[in-house]
Protein backbone atom coordinates (compact mmCIF):
# COMPACT_ATOMS: atom_id res chain seq x y z
CA UNK A 1 0.00 0.00 0.00
CA UNK A 2 1.28 3.45 -0.89
CA UNK A 3 -0.85 5.39 1.57
CA UNK A 4 -0.34 6.37 5.19
CA UNK A 5 -3.19 4.70 7.08
CA UNK A 6 -4.15 3.94 10.67
CA UNK A 7 -3.19 5.54 13.97
CA UNK A 8 -0.27 4.65 16.25
CA UNK A 9 0.81 6.13 19.57
CA UNK A 10 4.45 5.68 20.54
CA UNK A 11 6.51 6.75 23.54
CA UNK A 12 9.43 9.16 23.24
CA UNK A 13 12.50 7.63 24.90
CA UNK A 14 14.88 9.40 27.28
CA UNK A 15 17.10 10.48 24.34
CA UNK A 16 14.13 12.08 22.56
CA UNK A 17 13.74 9.33 19.97
CA UNK A 18 10.43 7.88 18.82
CA UNK A 19 9.80 4.83 16.69
CA UNK A 20 8.17 5.61 13.34
CA UNK A 21 5.47 3.00 12.57
CA UNK A 22 6.82 0.30 10.26
CA UNK A 23 4.00 0.76 7.75
CA UNK A 24 4.80 4.50 7.53
CA UNK A 25 8.51 3.73 6.98
CA UNK A 26 7.54 1.39 4.15
CA UNK A 27 5.50 4.11 2.41
CA UNK A 28 8.31 6.65 2.90
CA UNK A 29 10.86 4.24 1.41
CA UNK A 30 8.65 3.60 -1.64
CA UNK A 31 8.14 7.35 -1.97
CA UNK A 32 11.85 7.94 -2.48
CA UNK A 33 12.66 10.28 0.41
CA UNK A 34 15.35 9.19 2.84
CA UNK A 35 13.64 10.60 5.93
CA UNK A 36 10.48 12.49 6.84
CA UNK A 37 9.53 15.90 5.47
CA UNK A 38 7.86 17.65 8.43
CA UNK A 39 6.44 21.09 9.22
CA UNK A 40 4.00 22.71 11.67
CA UNK A 41 0.43 22.30 10.47
CA UNK A 42 -1.08 25.56 9.27
CA UNK A 43 -4.47 24.90 10.87
CA UNK A 44 -4.00 22.48 13.76
CA UNK A 45 -1.79 22.00 16.81
CA UNK A 46 -0.08 19.15 14.98
CA UNK A 47 2.72 18.46 12.53
CA UNK A 48 2.20 17.57 8.87
CA UNK A 49 4.62 15.01 7.51
CA UNK A 50 5.27 12.82 4.51
CA UNK A 51 7.66 11.95 1.78
CA UNK A 52 8.49 13.05 -1.74
CA UNK A 53 4.81 13.15 -2.82
CA UNK A 54 4.09 15.74 -0.14
CA UNK A 55 7.08 17.84 -1.21
CA UNK A 56 5.95 17.60 -4.85
CA UNK A 57 2.39 18.60 -3.94
CA UNK A 58 3.65 21.67 -2.03
CA UNK A 59 5.94 22.58 -4.93
CA UNK A 60 2.95 22.50 -7.30
CA UNK A 61 0.88 24.69 -4.95
CA UNK A 62 3.67 27.26 -4.75
CA UNK A 63 4.44 27.13 -8.48
CA UNK A 64 0.77 27.76 -9.35
CA UNK A 65 0.98 31.20 -7.72
CA UNK A 66 2.31 34.22 -9.61
CA UNK A 67 6.11 34.48 -9.44
CA UNK A 68 7.35 37.11 -6.99
CA UNK A 69 3.84 37.58 -5.55
CA UNK A 70 3.29 38.08 -1.84
CA UNK A 71 1.01 35.02 -1.78
CA UNK A 72 3.70 32.81 -3.29
CA UNK A 73 6.34 34.08 -0.87
CA UNK A 74 4.01 33.68 2.12
CA UNK A 75 3.05 30.11 1.20
CA UNK A 76 6.67 29.16 0.54
CA UNK A 77 7.73 30.69 3.84
CA UNK A 78 4.97 28.91 5.77
CA UNK A 79 5.59 25.51 4.20
CA UNK A 80 9.27 25.43 3.25
CA UNK A 81 10.69 27.94 5.71
CA UNK A 82 9.42 26.03 8.75
CA UNK A 83 10.08 22.52 7.40
CA UNK A 84 12.63 20.02 8.53
CA UNK A 85 13.84 16.76 7.04
CA UNK A 86 13.88 14.27 9.91
CA UNK A 87 16.29 11.35 9.62
CA UNK A 88 15.28 7.82 10.51
CA UNK A 89 17.96 5.67 12.15
CA UNK A 90 18.59 1.98 11.45
CA UNK A 91 16.16 1.05 14.24
CA UNK A 92 13.33 3.07 12.67
CA UNK A 93 13.47 5.98 15.12
CA UNK A 94 13.51 9.72 14.57
CA UNK A 95 13.98 12.79 16.74
CA UNK A 96 11.71 15.84 16.56
CA UNK A 97 13.28 19.25 17.14
CA UNK A 98 12.16 21.24 20.16
CA UNK A 99 10.50 23.78 17.83
CA UNK A 100 8.33 21.10 16.21
CA UNK A 101 7.49 19.44 19.52
CA UNK A 102 6.52 22.79 21.02
CA UNK A 103 4.14 23.63 18.15
CA UNK A 104 2.26 20.37 18.65
CA UNK A 105 2.51 20.26 22.45
CA UNK A 106 4.29 16.91 22.24
CA UNK A 107 6.05 15.80 25.43
CA UNK A 108 6.22 12.07 26.22
CA UNK A 109 4.14 10.37 23.52
CA UNK A 110 3.36 10.98 19.84
CA UNK A 111 0.29 9.86 17.90
CA UNK A 112 0.98 9.18 14.22
CA UNK A 113 -2.19 9.63 12.13
CA UNK A 114 -2.36 8.42 8.54
CA UNK A 115 -4.10 10.78 6.11
CA UNK A 116 -3.46 9.05 2.81
CA UNK A 117 -0.68 10.92 0.99
CA UNK A 118 0.59 12.46 4.21
CA UNK A 119 0.40 11.90 7.95
CA UNK A 120 0.21 14.02 11.06
CA UNK A 121 1.93 13.87 14.42
CA UNK A 122 -0.16 14.85 17.45
CA UNK A 123 0.04 15.01 21.19
CA UNK A 124 -2.26 12.04 22.02
CA UNK A 125 -4.88 13.89 24.13
CA UNK A 126 -5.11 16.69 21.57
CA UNK A 127 -5.61 14.10 18.86
CA UNK A 128 -8.40 12.38 20.82
CA UNK A 129 -10.25 15.72 21.01
CA UNK A 130 -9.61 16.40 17.31
CA UNK A 131 -10.89 12.94 16.37
CA UNK A 132 -14.08 13.42 18.41
CA UNK A 133 -14.68 16.81 16.75
CA UNK A 134 -14.00 15.32 13.30
CA UNK A 135 -16.44 12.46 13.86
CA UNK A 136 -19.14 14.91 14.98
CA UNK A 137 -18.60 17.05 11.88
CA UNK A 138 -18.74 13.98 9.63
CA UNK A 139 -21.98 12.83 11.30
CA UNK A 140 -23.51 16.27 10.73
CA UNK A 141 -22.33 16.24 7.12
CA UNK A 142 -23.80 12.77 6.57
CA UNK A 143 -27.14 13.96 7.94
CA UNK A 144 -27.03 16.99 5.70
CA UNK A 145 -26.20 14.95 2.61
CA UNK A 146 -28.40 11.99 3.51
CA UNK A 147 -25.46 9.60 3.14
CA UNK A 148 -26.19 5.92 3.22
CA UNK A 149 -29.81 6.17 2.02
CA UNK A 150 -30.70 4.53 -1.26
CA UNK A 151 -31.21 7.01 -4.03
CA UNK A 152 -29.65 9.87 -2.09
CA UNK A 153 -26.44 9.92 -4.11
CA UNK A 154 -24.47 9.38 -0.90
CA UNK A 155 -22.02 6.54 -0.42
CA UNK A 156 -23.61 3.23 0.47
CA UNK A 157 -22.38 1.50 3.58
CA UNK A 158 -20.70 4.53 5.11
CA UNK A 159 -22.25 3.84 8.47
CA UNK A 160 -20.41 3.47 11.77
Tab-separated table of C-alpha atoms in Angstrom:
chain	number	residue	atom	x	y	z
A	1	UNK	CA	0.000	0.000	0.000
A	2	UNK	CA	1.280	3.451	-0.893
A	3	UNK	CA	-0.853	5.390	1.575
A	4	UNK	CA	-0.341	6.374	5.193
A	5	UNK	CA	-3.189	4.699	7.079
A	6	UNK	CA	-4.146	3.939	10.672
A	7	UNK	CA	-3.191	5.542	13.972
A	8	UNK	CA	-0.272	4.652	16.250
A	9	UNK	CA	0.810	6.133	19.570
A	10	UNK	CA	4.447	5.677	20.542
A	11	UNK	CA	6.513	6.752	23.537
A	12	UNK	CA	9.432	9.155	23.240
A	13	UNK	CA	12.499	7.628	24.903
A	14	UNK	CA	14.883	9.403	27.277
A	15	UNK	CA	17.099	10.478	24.342
A	16	UNK	CA	14.132	12.083	22.557
A	17	UNK	CA	13.740	9.331	19.974
A	18	UNK	CA	10.435	7.885	18.824
A	19	UNK	CA	9.798	4.831	16.686
A	20	UNK	CA	8.170	5.613	13.338
A	21	UNK	CA	5.466	3.004	12.572
A	22	UNK	CA	6.821	0.303	10.256
A	23	UNK	CA	3.999	0.764	7.749
A	24	UNK	CA	4.801	4.498	7.534
A	25	UNK	CA	8.508	3.729	6.983
A	26	UNK	CA	7.539	1.392	4.148
A	27	UNK	CA	5.504	4.110	2.410
A	28	UNK	CA	8.311	6.652	2.897
A	29	UNK	CA	10.860	4.240	1.412
A	30	UNK	CA	8.648	3.605	-1.635
A	31	UNK	CA	8.141	7.352	-1.973
A	32	UNK	CA	11.854	7.940	-2.482
A	33	UNK	CA	12.659	10.278	0.413
A	34	UNK	CA	15.349	9.193	2.840
A	35	UNK	CA	13.643	10.597	5.932
A	36	UNK	CA	10.480	12.491	6.837
A	37	UNK	CA	9.527	15.897	5.470
A	38	UNK	CA	7.859	17.648	8.433
A	39	UNK	CA	6.438	21.089	9.217
A	40	UNK	CA	4.005	22.706	11.674
A	41	UNK	CA	0.431	22.297	10.469
A	42	UNK	CA	-1.077	25.559	9.267
A	43	UNK	CA	-4.471	24.898	10.867
A	44	UNK	CA	-3.999	22.485	13.761
A	45	UNK	CA	-1.787	21.996	16.814
A	46	UNK	CA	-0.084	19.145	14.977
A	47	UNK	CA	2.724	18.458	12.527
A	48	UNK	CA	2.201	17.572	8.872
A	49	UNK	CA	4.617	15.010	7.508
A	50	UNK	CA	5.268	12.821	4.509
A	51	UNK	CA	7.662	11.945	1.780
A	52	UNK	CA	8.493	13.051	-1.740
A	53	UNK	CA	4.815	13.146	-2.825
A	54	UNK	CA	4.094	15.740	-0.141
A	55	UNK	CA	7.079	17.844	-1.213
A	56	UNK	CA	5.950	17.603	-4.854
A	57	UNK	CA	2.394	18.605	-3.937
A	58	UNK	CA	3.646	21.667	-2.034
A	59	UNK	CA	5.940	22.578	-4.933
A	60	UNK	CA	2.949	22.504	-7.300
A	61	UNK	CA	0.884	24.687	-4.947
A	62	UNK	CA	3.665	27.260	-4.745
A	63	UNK	CA	4.440	27.130	-8.483
A	64	UNK	CA	0.770	27.763	-9.348
A	65	UNK	CA	0.976	31.200	-7.723
A	66	UNK	CA	2.314	34.225	-9.609
A	67	UNK	CA	6.111	34.481	-9.444
A	68	UNK	CA	7.346	37.111	-6.991
A	69	UNK	CA	3.845	37.575	-5.552
A	70	UNK	CA	3.288	38.085	-1.843
A	71	UNK	CA	1.015	35.019	-1.777
A	72	UNK	CA	3.700	32.813	-3.288
A	73	UNK	CA	6.340	34.081	-0.872
A	74	UNK	CA	4.013	33.677	2.117
A	75	UNK	CA	3.053	30.115	1.200
A	76	UNK	CA	6.667	29.162	0.535
A	77	UNK	CA	7.727	30.693	3.842
A	78	UNK	CA	4.968	28.910	5.773
A	79	UNK	CA	5.589	25.506	4.198
A	80	UNK	CA	9.273	25.433	3.253
A	81	UNK	CA	10.687	27.942	5.713
A	82	UNK	CA	9.422	26.026	8.746
A	83	UNK	CA	10.077	22.525	7.395
A	84	UNK	CA	12.633	20.021	8.530
A	85	UNK	CA	13.845	16.755	7.040
A	86	UNK	CA	13.882	14.269	9.909
A	87	UNK	CA	16.285	11.355	9.624
A	88	UNK	CA	15.282	7.817	10.505
A	89	UNK	CA	17.956	5.667	12.152
A	90	UNK	CA	18.591	1.977	11.450
A	91	UNK	CA	16.162	1.049	14.244
A	92	UNK	CA	13.328	3.073	12.670
A	93	UNK	CA	13.474	5.979	15.123
A	94	UNK	CA	13.506	9.720	14.566
A	95	UNK	CA	13.984	12.792	16.739
A	96	UNK	CA	11.710	15.843	16.565
A	97	UNK	CA	13.276	19.247	17.144
A	98	UNK	CA	12.157	21.237	20.155
A	99	UNK	CA	10.499	23.779	17.826
A	100	UNK	CA	8.331	21.095	16.205
A	101	UNK	CA	7.492	19.442	19.522
A	102	UNK	CA	6.524	22.794	21.022
A	103	UNK	CA	4.139	23.629	18.145
A	104	UNK	CA	2.257	20.366	18.647
A	105	UNK	CA	2.514	20.261	22.447
A	106	UNK	CA	4.290	16.908	22.238
A	107	UNK	CA	6.054	15.797	25.429
A	108	UNK	CA	6.223	12.074	26.224
A	109	UNK	CA	4.136	10.366	23.516
A	110	UNK	CA	3.356	10.976	19.837
A	111	UNK	CA	0.290	9.857	17.904
A	112	UNK	CA	0.985	9.181	14.221
A	113	UNK	CA	-2.192	9.633	12.133
A	114	UNK	CA	-2.363	8.420	8.541
A	115	UNK	CA	-4.097	10.780	6.114
A	116	UNK	CA	-3.462	9.047	2.806
A	117	UNK	CA	-0.682	10.924	0.992
A	118	UNK	CA	0.595	12.464	4.214
A	119	UNK	CA	0.398	11.899	7.954
A	120	UNK	CA	0.213	14.022	11.055
A	121	UNK	CA	1.932	13.871	14.417
A	122	UNK	CA	-0.163	14.854	17.449
A	123	UNK	CA	0.042	15.006	21.193
A	124	UNK	CA	-2.262	12.043	22.025
A	125	UNK	CA	-4.884	13.886	24.128
A	126	UNK	CA	-5.112	16.689	21.567
A	127	UNK	CA	-5.615	14.096	18.855
A	128	UNK	CA	-8.398	12.382	20.815
A	129	UNK	CA	-10.247	15.718	21.005
A	130	UNK	CA	-9.607	16.405	17.309
A	131	UNK	CA	-10.888	12.943	16.370
A	132	UNK	CA	-14.080	13.420	18.409
A	133	UNK	CA	-14.678	16.807	16.745
A	134	UNK	CA	-13.998	15.316	13.304
A	135	UNK	CA	-16.441	12.464	13.859
A	136	UNK	CA	-19.141	14.909	14.977
A	137	UNK	CA	-18.600	17.047	11.880
A	138	UNK	CA	-18.739	13.983	9.628
A	139	UNK	CA	-21.984	12.827	11.296
A	140	UNK	CA	-23.511	16.265	10.735
A	141	UNK	CA	-22.334	16.238	7.122
A	142	UNK	CA	-23.797	12.768	6.574
A	143	UNK	CA	-27.138	13.956	7.945
A	144	UNK	CA	-27.032	16.993	5.696
A	145	UNK	CA	-26.201	14.954	2.610
A	146	UNK	CA	-28.403	11.986	3.511
A	147	UNK	CA	-25.463	9.605	3.143
A	148	UNK	CA	-26.194	5.917	3.215
A	149	UNK	CA	-29.814	6.169	2.017
A	150	UNK	CA	-30.700	4.530	-1.258
A	151	UNK	CA	-31.215	7.012	-4.033
A	152	UNK	CA	-29.649	9.873	-2.093
A	153	UNK	CA	-26.440	9.917	-4.107
A	154	UNK	CA	-24.466	9.380	-0.898
A	155	UNK	CA	-22.018	6.536	-0.425
A	156	UNK	CA	-23.613	3.233	0.466
A	157	UNK	CA	-22.382	1.498	3.583
A	158	UNK	CA	-20.699	4.535	5.107
A	159	UNK	CA	-22.251	3.836	8.468
A	160	UNK	CA	-20.412	3.470	11.774
